[in-house]
């Protein structure tokens, strides 16, 4: 069955059937994970059932929708084509923001890494989450495994929004992209961020070295991801789920592994702060401190309890640190 429309009541019955509960228990705003106990496997089941409406069978599972209302809006946009896909997600749009903060996610991840951050930034600031193709509402777009191409894609999205003070914060792969995006703005003589935050990623350099996850065999890659944390067991241990998401991981890791740093890059005339988990075994302190050579205004290294995905437990502390760093530039 394919259709060009879907009602919220049809989706309510569909979800209730997957959960084996009464439809009235699926309210429009009930959170899938926290109130309905929908985990990754149940989301995959719902995604498969929704594919009957003519969307890819893994589009919903990767979309990041968290309520029935969001699911209905997502499917309506997919089926009618009313809203063109954009890599920008604004969880709390602000009509005339005093500042904008752009957040870039890690390899294999999505904007959901920053779920809840909007609650902790000033009310007159706008949070802009950048999503790479192949996930979320961009599920139908081809993956981008080249750093320069993804920077170009993000640049086109952020360019119209650089009309007020703004900052970039990127975690892991997102740190590389935030740095390269800033370099792109510098080369094009466009507005520069008031501040740049790089998290859990060593400074680019000829001696950075490291493993090449995109070349690992499946079992090795899953073991490597498991050791780093951040990936739920349902994704790594279930073959069906892994097959759907493995291409995203491999594409993103290829982007990181194949990117070549420029020799002796010009230091950025932008304040830069480094963030990391104290127990992160993937990044050595020397590579974190090496960022000092890539900026004219190094604001230091801030460490938090936790491993590579320390930020999942420190959203409020991190947003406070970012707000303090950017506040001098915000009116």
mmCIF file with all atom_site columns, C-alpha atoms in Angstrom, residues 189-268:
data_model
loop_
_atom_site.group_PDB
_atom_site.id
_atom_site.type_symbol
_atom_site.label_atom_id
_atom_site.label_alt_id
_atom_site.label_comp_id
_atom_site.label_asym_id
_atom_site.label_entity_id
_atom_site.label_seq_id
_atom_site.pdbx_PDB_ins_code
_atom_site.Cartn_x
_atom_site.Cartn_y
_atom_site.Cartn_z
_atom_site.occupancy
_atom_site.B_iso_or_equiv
_atom_site.pdbx_formal_charge
_atom_site.auth_seq_id
_atom_site.auth_comp_id
_atom_site.auth_asym_id
_atom_site.auth_atom_id
_atom_site.pdbx_PDB_model_num
ATOM 1  C CA . UNK A 1 189 ? 36.070 36.331 4.090  1.00 0.00 ? 189 UNK A CA 1
ATOM 2  C CA . UNK A 1 190 ? 32.656 35.664 5.572  1.00 0.00 ? 190 UNK A CA 1
ATOM 3  C CA . UNK A 1 191 ? 31.604 36.333 9.182  1.00 0.00 ? 191 UNK A CA 1
ATOM 4  C CA . UNK A 1 192 ? 33.565 34.212 11.648 1.00 0.00 ? 192 UNK A CA 1
ATOM 5  C CA . UNK A 1 193 ? 32.225 32.535 14.766 1.00 0.00 ? 193 UNK A CA 1
ATOM 6  C CA . UNK A 1 194 ? 32.600 34.437 18.002 1.00 0.00 ? 194 UNK A CA 1
ATOM 7  C CA . UNK A 1 195 ? 33.808 31.175 19.511 1.00 0.00 ? 195 UNK A CA 1
ATOM 8  C CA . UNK A 1 196 ? 34.688 27.630 18.468 1.00 0.00 ? 196 UNK A CA 1
ATOM 9  C CA . UNK A 1 197 ? 34.355 24.576 20.711 1.00 0.00 ? 197 UNK A CA 1
ATOM 10 C CA . UNK A 1 198 ? 35.938 21.232 19.798 1.00 0.00 ? 198 UNK A CA 1
ATOM 11 C CA . UNK A 1 199 ? 35.091 18.129 21.774 1.00 0.00 ? 199 UNK A CA 1
ATOM 12 C CA . UNK A 1 200 ? 36.763 14.703 22.006 1.00 0.00 ? 200 UNK A CA 1
ATOM 13 C CA . UNK A 1 201 ? 38.847 15.196 18.878 1.00 0.00 ? 201 UNK A CA 1
ATOM 14 C CA . UNK A 1 202 ? 42.598 15.646 18.527 1.00 0.00 ? 202 UNK A CA 1
ATOM 15 C CA . UNK A 1 203 ? 43.955 18.617 16.647 1.00 0.00 ? 203 UNK A CA 1
ATOM 16 C CA . UNK A 1 204 ? 44.431 17.889 12.942 1.00 0.00 ? 204 UNK A CA 1
ATOM 17 C CA . UNK A 1 205 ? 48.076 17.365 12.076 1.00 0.00 ? 205 UNK A CA 1
ATOM 18 C CA . UNK A 1 206 ? 50.538 15.251 10.129 1.00 0.00 ? 206 UNK A CA 1
ATOM 19 C CA . UNK A 1 207 ? 51.300 13.134 13.191 1.00 0.00 ? 207 UNK A CA 1
ATOM 20 C CA . UNK A 1 208 ? 47.689 12.618 14.306 1.00 0.00 ? 208 UNK A CA 1
ATOM 21 C CA . UNK A 1 209 ? 47.709 8.987  13.203 1.00 0.00 ? 209 UNK A CA 1
ATOM 22 C CA . UNK A 1 210 ? 45.211 6.541  14.665 1.00 0.00 ? 210 UNK A CA 1
ATOM 23 C CA . UNK A 1 211 ? 43.092 3.628  13.527 1.00 0.00 ? 211 UNK A CA 1
ATOM 24 C CA . UNK A 1 212 ? 40.950 3.465  10.375 1.00 0.00 ? 212 UNK A CA 1
ATOM 25 C CA . UNK A 1 213 ? 37.521 2.241  11.548 1.00 0.00 ? 213 UNK A CA 1
ATOM 26 C CA . UNK A 1 214 ? 35.950 2.374  8.091  1.00 0.00 ? 214 UNK A CA 1
ATOM 27 C CA . UNK A 1 215 ? 38.299 -0.432 6.966  1.00 0.00 ? 215 UNK A CA 1
ATOM 28 C CA . UNK A 1 216 ? 37.570 -2.730 9.930  1.00 0.00 ? 216 UNK A CA 1
ATOM 29 C CA . UNK A 1 217 ? 35.653 -5.967 9.579  1.00 0.00 ? 217 UNK A CA 1
ATOM 30 C CA . UNK A 1 218 ? 32.136 -5.876 11.028 1.00 0.00 ? 218 UNK A CA 1
ATOM 31 C CA . UNK A 1 219 ? 32.976 -7.686 14.260 1.00 0.00 ? 219 UNK A CA 1
ATOM 32 C CA . UNK A 1 220 ? 36.065 -5.542 14.814 1.00 0.00 ? 220 UNK A CA 1
ATOM 33 C CA . UNK A 1 221 ? 34.171 -2.342 14.111 1.00 0.00 ? 221 UNK A CA 1
ATOM 34 C CA . UNK A 1 222 ? 31.361 -3.238 16.483 1.00 0.00 ? 222 UNK A CA 1
ATOM 35 C CA . UNK A 1 223 ? 33.866 -4.112 19.208 1.00 0.00 ? 223 UNK A CA 1
ATOM 36 C CA . UNK A 1 224 ? 35.630 -0.790 18.656 1.00 0.00 ? 224 UNK A CA 1
ATOM 37 C CA . UNK A 1 225 ? 32.349 1.119  18.859 1.00 0.00 ? 225 UNK A CA 1
ATOM 38 C CA . UNK A 1 226 ? 31.361 -0.779 21.992 1.00 0.00 ? 226 UNK A CA 1
ATOM 39 C CA . UNK A 1 227 ? 34.634 0.154  23.696 1.00 0.00 ? 227 UNK A CA 1
ATOM 40 C CA . UNK A 1 228 ? 34.056 3.838  22.953 1.00 0.00 ? 228 UNK A CA 1
ATOM 41 C CA . UNK A 1 229 ? 30.513 3.899  24.346 1.00 0.00 ? 229 UNK A CA 1
ATOM 42 C CA . UNK A 1 230 ? 27.706 6.000  22.920 1.00 0.00 ? 230 UNK A CA 1
ATOM 43 C CA . UNK A 1 231 ? 26.197 3.259  20.714 1.00 0.00 ? 231 UNK A CA 1
ATOM 44 C CA . UNK A 1 232 ? 23.287 1.336  22.284 1.00 0.00 ? 232 UNK A CA 1
ATOM 45 C CA . UNK A 1 233 ? 23.664 -2.458 22.588 1.00 0.00 ? 233 UNK A CA 1
ATOM 46 C CA . UNK A 1 234 ? 20.490 -2.943 20.515 1.00 0.00 ? 234 UNK A CA 1
ATOM 47 C CA . UNK A 1 235 ? 22.262 -1.358 17.559 1.00 0.00 ? 235 UNK A CA 1
ATOM 48 C CA . UNK A 1 236 ? 25.508 -3.294 17.900 1.00 0.00 ? 236 UNK A CA 1
ATOM 49 C CA . UNK A 1 237 ? 24.093 -6.676 18.899 1.00 0.00 ? 237 UNK A CA 1
ATOM 50 C CA . UNK A 1 238 ? 21.084 -7.002 16.594 1.00 0.00 ? 238 UNK A CA 1
ATOM 51 C CA . UNK A 1 239 ? 22.054 -8.039 13.059 1.00 0.00 ? 239 UNK A CA 1
ATOM 52 C CA . UNK A 1 240 ? 19.029 -6.462 11.360 1.00 0.00 ? 240 UNK A CA 1
ATOM 53 C CA . UNK A 1 241 ? 19.525 -3.128 13.088 1.00 0.00 ? 241 UNK A CA 1
ATOM 54 C CA . UNK A 1 242 ? 23.285 -3.162 12.490 1.00 0.00 ? 242 UNK A CA 1
ATOM 55 C CA . UNK A 1 243 ? 22.841 -3.781 8.749  1.00 0.00 ? 243 UNK A CA 1
ATOM 56 C CA . UNK A 1 244 ? 20.726 -0.646 8.473  1.00 0.00 ? 244 UNK A CA 1
ATOM 57 C CA . UNK A 1 245 ? 23.089 1.635  10.366 1.00 0.00 ? 245 UNK A CA 1
ATOM 58 C CA . UNK A 1 246 ? 26.518 0.181  9.492  1.00 0.00 ? 246 UNK A CA 1
ATOM 59 C CA . UNK A 1 247 ? 26.722 2.118  6.188  1.00 0.00 ? 247 UNK A CA 1
ATOM 60 C CA . UNK A 1 248 ? 26.284 5.390  8.114  1.00 0.00 ? 248 UNK A CA 1
ATOM 61 C CA . UNK A 1 249 ? 29.132 4.537  10.477 1.00 0.00 ? 249 UNK A CA 1
ATOM 62 C CA . UNK A 1 250 ? 31.434 3.456  7.658  1.00 0.00 ? 250 UNK A CA 1
ATOM 63 C CA . UNK A 1 251 ? 30.696 6.544  5.568  1.00 0.00 ? 251 UNK A CA 1
ATOM 64 C CA . UNK A 1 252 ? 31.340 8.918  8.464  1.00 0.00 ? 252 UNK A CA 1
ATOM 65 C CA . UNK A 1 253 ? 34.505 7.125  9.536  1.00 0.00 ? 253 UNK A CA 1
ATOM 66 C CA . UNK A 1 254 ? 35.763 7.202  5.961  1.00 0.00 ? 254 UNK A CA 1
ATOM 67 C CA . UNK A 1 255 ? 35.238 10.969 5.996  1.00 0.00 ? 255 UNK A CA 1
ATOM 68 C CA . UNK A 1 256 ? 37.418 11.269 9.090  1.00 0.00 ? 256 UNK A CA 1
ATOM 69 C CA . UNK A 1 257 ? 40.016 8.669  8.068  1.00 0.00 ? 257 UNK A CA 1
ATOM 70 C CA . UNK A 1 258 ? 40.619 10.043 4.577  1.00 0.00 ? 258 UNK A CA 1
ATOM 71 C CA . UNK A 1 259 ? 40.707 13.749 5.412  1.00 0.00 ? 259 UNK A CA 1
ATOM 72 C CA . UNK A 1 260 ? 44.198 15.200 5.018  1.00 0.00 ? 260 UNK A CA 1
ATOM 73 C CA . UNK A 1 261 ? 45.276 18.160 7.110  1.00 0.00 ? 261 UNK A CA 1
ATOM 74 C CA . UNK A 1 262 ? 46.831 21.156 5.380  1.00 0.00 ? 262 UNK A CA 1
ATOM 75 C CA . UNK A 1 263 ? 50.495 21.734 6.138  1.00 0.00 ? 263 UNK A CA 1
ATOM 76 C CA . UNK A 1 264 ? 51.067 24.608 8.553  1.00 0.00 ? 264 UNK A CA 1
ATOM 77 C CA . UNK A 1 265 ? 47.509 25.971 8.456  1.00 0.00 ? 265 UNK A CA 1
ATOM 78 C CA . UNK A 1 266 ? 46.978 29.602 9.389  1.00 0.00 ? 266 UNK A CA 1
ATOM 79 C CA . UNK A 1 267 ? 45.873 29.861 13.033 1.00 0.00 ? 267 UNK A CA 1
ATOM 80 C CA . UNK A 1 268 ? 42.237 30.814 13.317 1.00 0.00 ? 268 UNK A CA 1
#
